[in-house]
CSV table of C-alpha atoms in Angstrom, one decimal:
chain,number,residue,atom,x,y,z
A,137,MET,CA,46.3,83.4,60.0
A,138,ASN,CA,42.7,84.0,60.0
A,139,HIS,CA,43.0,86.4,57.3
A,140,ALA,CA,45.0,84.0,55.1
A,141,LEU,CA,42.3,81.4,55.5
A,142,VAL,CA,39.6,83.9,54.6
A,143,GLN,CA,41.5,84.9,51.5
A,144,LEU,CA,42.0,81.3,50.5
A,145,ALA,CA,38.3,80.6,51.0
A,146,ALA,CA,37.5,83.7,48.9
A,147,GLU,CA,39.8,82.5,46.1
A,148,ALA,CA,38.4,79.0,46.3
A,149,GLU,CA,34.9,80.4,46.0
A,150,LYS,CA,36.0,82.4,43.0
A,151,GLU,CA,37.4,79.3,41.2
A,152,ASN,CA,34.9,76.5,40.9
A,153,PRO,CA,36.7,73.2,40.2
A,154,LEU,CA,33.7,71.8,38.2
A,155,ILE,CA,33.6,74.7,35.7
A,156,PRO,CA,36.8,74.7,33.6
A,157,PRO,CA,38.4,78.0,32.6
A,158,TRP,CA,37.1,79.7,29.4
A,159,PRO,CA,40.2,79.1,27.2
A,160,GLU,CA,40.2,75.4,28.0
A,161,LEU,CA,36.5,75.2,27.3
A,162,VAL,CA,36.9,76.8,23.8
A,163,ILE,CA,39.9,74.6,22.9
A,164,GLY,CA,38.1,71.5,24.0
A,165,LEU,CA,35.0,72.5,22.0
A,166,ILE,CA,37.0,73.1,18.8
A,167,ALA,CA,38.9,69.8,19.2
A,168,PHE,CA,35.5,68.1,19.7
A,169,VAL,CA,34.1,69.7,16.6
A,170,ILE,CA,37.2,68.6,14.6
A,171,VAL,CA,37.1,65.0,15.8
A,172,PHE,CA,33.3,64.9,15.3
A,173,GLY,CA,33.6,66.3,11.8
A,174,PHE,CA,36.4,63.8,11.0
A,175,LEU,CA,34.3,60.9,12.3
A,176,ALA,CA,31.2,62.1,10.4
A,177,LYS,CA,33.2,62.4,7.1
A,178,LYS,CA,35.3,59.3,7.3
A,179,LEU,CA,33.8,56.8,9.7
A,180,LEU,CA,30.1,57.4,9.4
A,181,PRO,CA,29.9,56.4,5.7
A,182,THR,CA,31.8,53.2,6.4
A,183,ILE,CA,29.5,52.4,9.3
A,184,ASN,CA,26.4,53.2,7.2
A,185,LYS,CA,27.8,51.0,4.4
A,186,VAL,CA,28.4,48.1,6.7
A,187,LEU,CA,24.9,48.5,8.3
A,188,GLU,CA,23.4,48.7,4.8
A,189,GLU,CA,25.2,45.5,3.7
A,190,ARG,CA,24.1,43.8,6.9
A,191,ARG,CA,20.5,44.9,6.3
A,192,GLU,CA,20.7,43.6,2.7
A,193,ALA,CA,22.2,40.3,3.9
A,194,ILE,CA,19.5,39.9,6.4
A,195,GLU,CA,16.7,40.8,3.9
A,196,GLY,CA,18.3,38.5,1.4
A,197,GLY,CA,18.5,35.7,4.0
A,198,ILE,CA,14.8,36.3,4.8
A,199,GLU,CA,13.9,36.2,1.1
A,200,LYS,CA,16.0,33.0,0.6
A,201,ALA,CA,14.4,31.5,3.7
A,202,GLU,CA,10.9,32.4,2.4
A,203,ALA,CA,11.8,31.0,-1.1
A,204,ALA,CA,13.2,27.8,0.6
A,205,GLN,CA,10.0,27.6,2.7
A,206,THR,CA,7.8,28.0,-0.4
A,207,GLU,CA,9.9,25.3,-2.2
A,208,ALA,CA,9.7,23.0,0.8
A,209,GLN,CA,5.9,23.6,0.9
A,210,SER,CA,5.6,22.7,-2.8
A,211,VAL,CA,7.8,19.6,-2.4
A,212,LEU,CA,5.6,18.6,0.6
A,213,GLU,CA,2.4,19.0,-1.5
A,214,GLN,CA,4.0,17.0,-4.3
A,215,TYR,CA,5.0,14.3,-1.8
A,216,LYS,CA,1.5,14.3,-0.4
A,217,ALA,CA,0.0,14.0,-3.9
A,218,GLN,CA,2.4,11.2,-4.7
A,219,LEU,CA,1.6,9.4,-1.5
A,220,ALA,CA,-2.2,9.8,-2.2
A,221,GLU,CA,-1.6,8.5,-5.7
A,222,ALA,CA,0.4,5.5,-4.4
A,223,ARG,CA,-2.3,4.7,-1.8
A,224,HIS,CA,-4.9,4.9,-4.5
A,225,GLU,CA,-2.8,2.6,-6.8
A,226,ALA,CA,-2.3,0.1,-4.0
A,227,ALA,CA,-6.0,0.1,-3.3
A,228,ARG,CA,-6.7,-0.4,-7.0
A,229,LEU,CA,-4.2,-3.2,-7.2
A,230,ARG,CA,-5.6,-4.9,-4.1
A,231,GLN,CA,-9.1,-4.7,-5.5
A,232,GLU,CA,-7.9,-6.1,-8.8
A,233,ALA,CA,-6.1,-8.9,-7.1
A,234,GLN,CA,-9.2,-9.7,-5.1
A,235,GLU,CA,-11.3,-9.7,-8.3
A,236,GLN,CA,-8.8,-11.9,-10.1
A,237,GLY,CA,-8.7,-14.2,-7.1
A,238,ALA,CA,-12.5,-14.5,-7.0
A,239,THR,CA,-12.5,-15.1,-10.8
A,240,LEU,CA,-9.8,-17.7,-10.4
A,241,ILE,CA,-11.6,-19.4,-7.6
A,242,ALA,CA,-14.9,-19.4,-9.6
A,243,GLU,CA,-13.0,-20.8,-12.6
A,244,MET,CA,-11.4,-23.5,-10.5
A,245,ARG,CA,-14.7,-24.4,-8.9
A,246,ALA,CA,-16.3,-24.7,-12.4
A,247,GLU,CA,-13.4,-26.8,-13.7
A,248,GLY,CA,-13.6,-29.0,-10.6
A,249,GLN,CA,-17.4,-29.4,-11.0
A,250,ARG,CA,-16.9,-30.2,-14.7
A,251,GLN,CA,-14.2,-32.8,-13.9
A,252,ARG,CA,-16.3,-34.2,-11.1
A,253,GLU,CA,-19.2,-34.6,-13.5
A,254,GLU,CA,-16.9,-36.2,-16.1
A,255,ILE,CA,-15.6,-38.6,-13.5
A,256,VAL,CA,-19.2,-39.4,-12.3
A,257,ALA,CA,-20.4,-39.8,-15.9
A,258,ALA,CA,-17.4,-42.0,-16.7
A,259,GLY,CA,-18.0,-44.0,-13.5
A,260,HIS,CA,-21.7,-44.4,-14.4
A,261,SER,CA,-20.7,-45.5,-17.9
A,262,GLN,CA,-18.2,-47.9,-16.5
A,263,ILE,CA,-20.7,-49.3,-14.0
A,264,GLU,CA,-23.3,-49.6,-16.8
A,265,ALA,CA,-20.7,-51.4,-19.0
A,266,ASP,CA,-19.7,-53.6,-16.1
A,267,ARG,CA,-23.3,-54.3,-15.3
A,268,LYS,CA,-24.1,-55.3,-18.9
A,269,ALA,CA,-21.0,-57.5,-19.0
A,270,ALA,CA,-21.9,-59.1,-15.7
A,271,ALA,CA,-25.5,-59.6,-16.8
A,272,SER,CA,-24.3,-61.1,-20.1
A,273,ALA,CA,-21.8,-63.4,-18.3
A,274,LEU,CA,-24.4,-64.2,-15.7
A,275,ARG,CA,-27.0,-64.9,-18.4
A,276,GLN,CA,-24.6,-67.3,-20.1
A,277,ASP,CA,-23.6,-69.0,-16.8
A,278,VAL,CA,-27.3,-69.2,-15.7
A,279,GLY,CA,-28.3,-70.5,-19.1
A,280,LYS,CA,-25.6,-73.2,-19.1
A,281,LEU,CA,-26.5,-74.2,-15.5
A,282,ALA,CA,-30.2,-74.2,-16.3
A,283,THR,CA,-29.6,-76.2,-19.5
A,284,ASP,CA,-27.5,-78.7,-17.5
A,285,LEU,CA,-30.1,-78.9,-14.8
A,286,ALA,CA,-33.0,-79.2,-17.2
A,287,GLY,CA,-31.1,-81.9,-19.1
A,288,LYS,CA,-30.5,-83.9,-15.9
A,289,LEU,CA,-34.2,-83.4,-14.9
A,290,VAL,CA,-35.5,-84.4,-18.2
A,291,GLY,CA,-33.0,-87.1,-18.7
A,292,GLU,CA,-31.9,-86.0,-22.2
A,293,SER,CA,-29.4,-83.5,-23.4
A,294,LEU,CA,-30.6,-80.1,-24.4
A,295,GLU,CA,-27.7,-79.2,-26.7
A,296,ASP,CA,-29.7,-77.4,-29.4
A,297,HIS,CA,-28.3,-73.9,-29.0
A,298,ALA,CA,-31.2,-72.1,-30.7
A,299,ARG,CA,-33.7,-73.7,-28.5
A,300,GLN,CA,-31.5,-73.3,-25.5
A,301,SER,CA,-31.1,-69.6,-26.0
A,302,ARG,CA,-34.9,-69.1,-26.4
A,303,VAL,CA,-35.6,-71.0,-23.2
A,304,ILE,CA,-33.0,-69.1,-21.3
A,305,ASP,CA,-34.1,-65.7,-22.6
A,306,ARG,CA,-37.7,-66.4,-21.8
A,307,PHE,CA,-36.7,-67.6,-18.3
A,308,LEU,CA,-34.5,-64.5,-17.6
A,309,ASP,CA,-37.1,-62.1,-19.0
A,310,ASP,CA,-39.7,-63.6,-16.7
A,311,LEU,CA,-37.3,-63.1,-13.8
A,312,GLU,CA,-36.6,-59.5,-14.7
A,313,GLU,CA,-40.3,-58.7,-15.0
A,314,LYS,CA,-40.9,-60.1,-11.6
A,315,ALA,CA,-38.0,-58.2,-10.2
A,316,GLU,CA,-39.3,-54.9,-11.7
A,317,ALA,CA,-42.8,-55.6,-10.5
A,318,ALA,CA,-41.5,-56.1,-7.0
A,319,ARG,CA,-39.9,-52.7,-6.9
């Protein structure tokens, strides 16, 4: 029994289970070369073609993204320019409105001043006309009263109109001179 064990151990040392026998190694190597050659001829070009298409798609996407970004930047610049133009136009319109408002206010003030002066002048004219009418009416009333009073004092009627007018005018002129001297 010992001997059988020794012989088995010797055979086991002779055959290493990790190293395959030479014929299996050669057949495996040939099969590997055939499969590798087949994959290299048929599958590798397809894989390269798919990878190339993917690379082109990615580069095209990048180019499209850059073009879109460039276009977006130009649109943004146009928008900013339009916005600045609109702000400038709004400021110009506001300034114009303020100037027109100031002009309109000045015109309205001038028109109001002119109307006020016309009203004051018309009032002065009316007052002067009323004063003259009142003075004339008063002169006649005072003249009649003075004539009546003088006639009663003298005891005779002073009906001569020419003489009456001269006396009244002289009397009233004396009164006016005294009134002006008193001022």
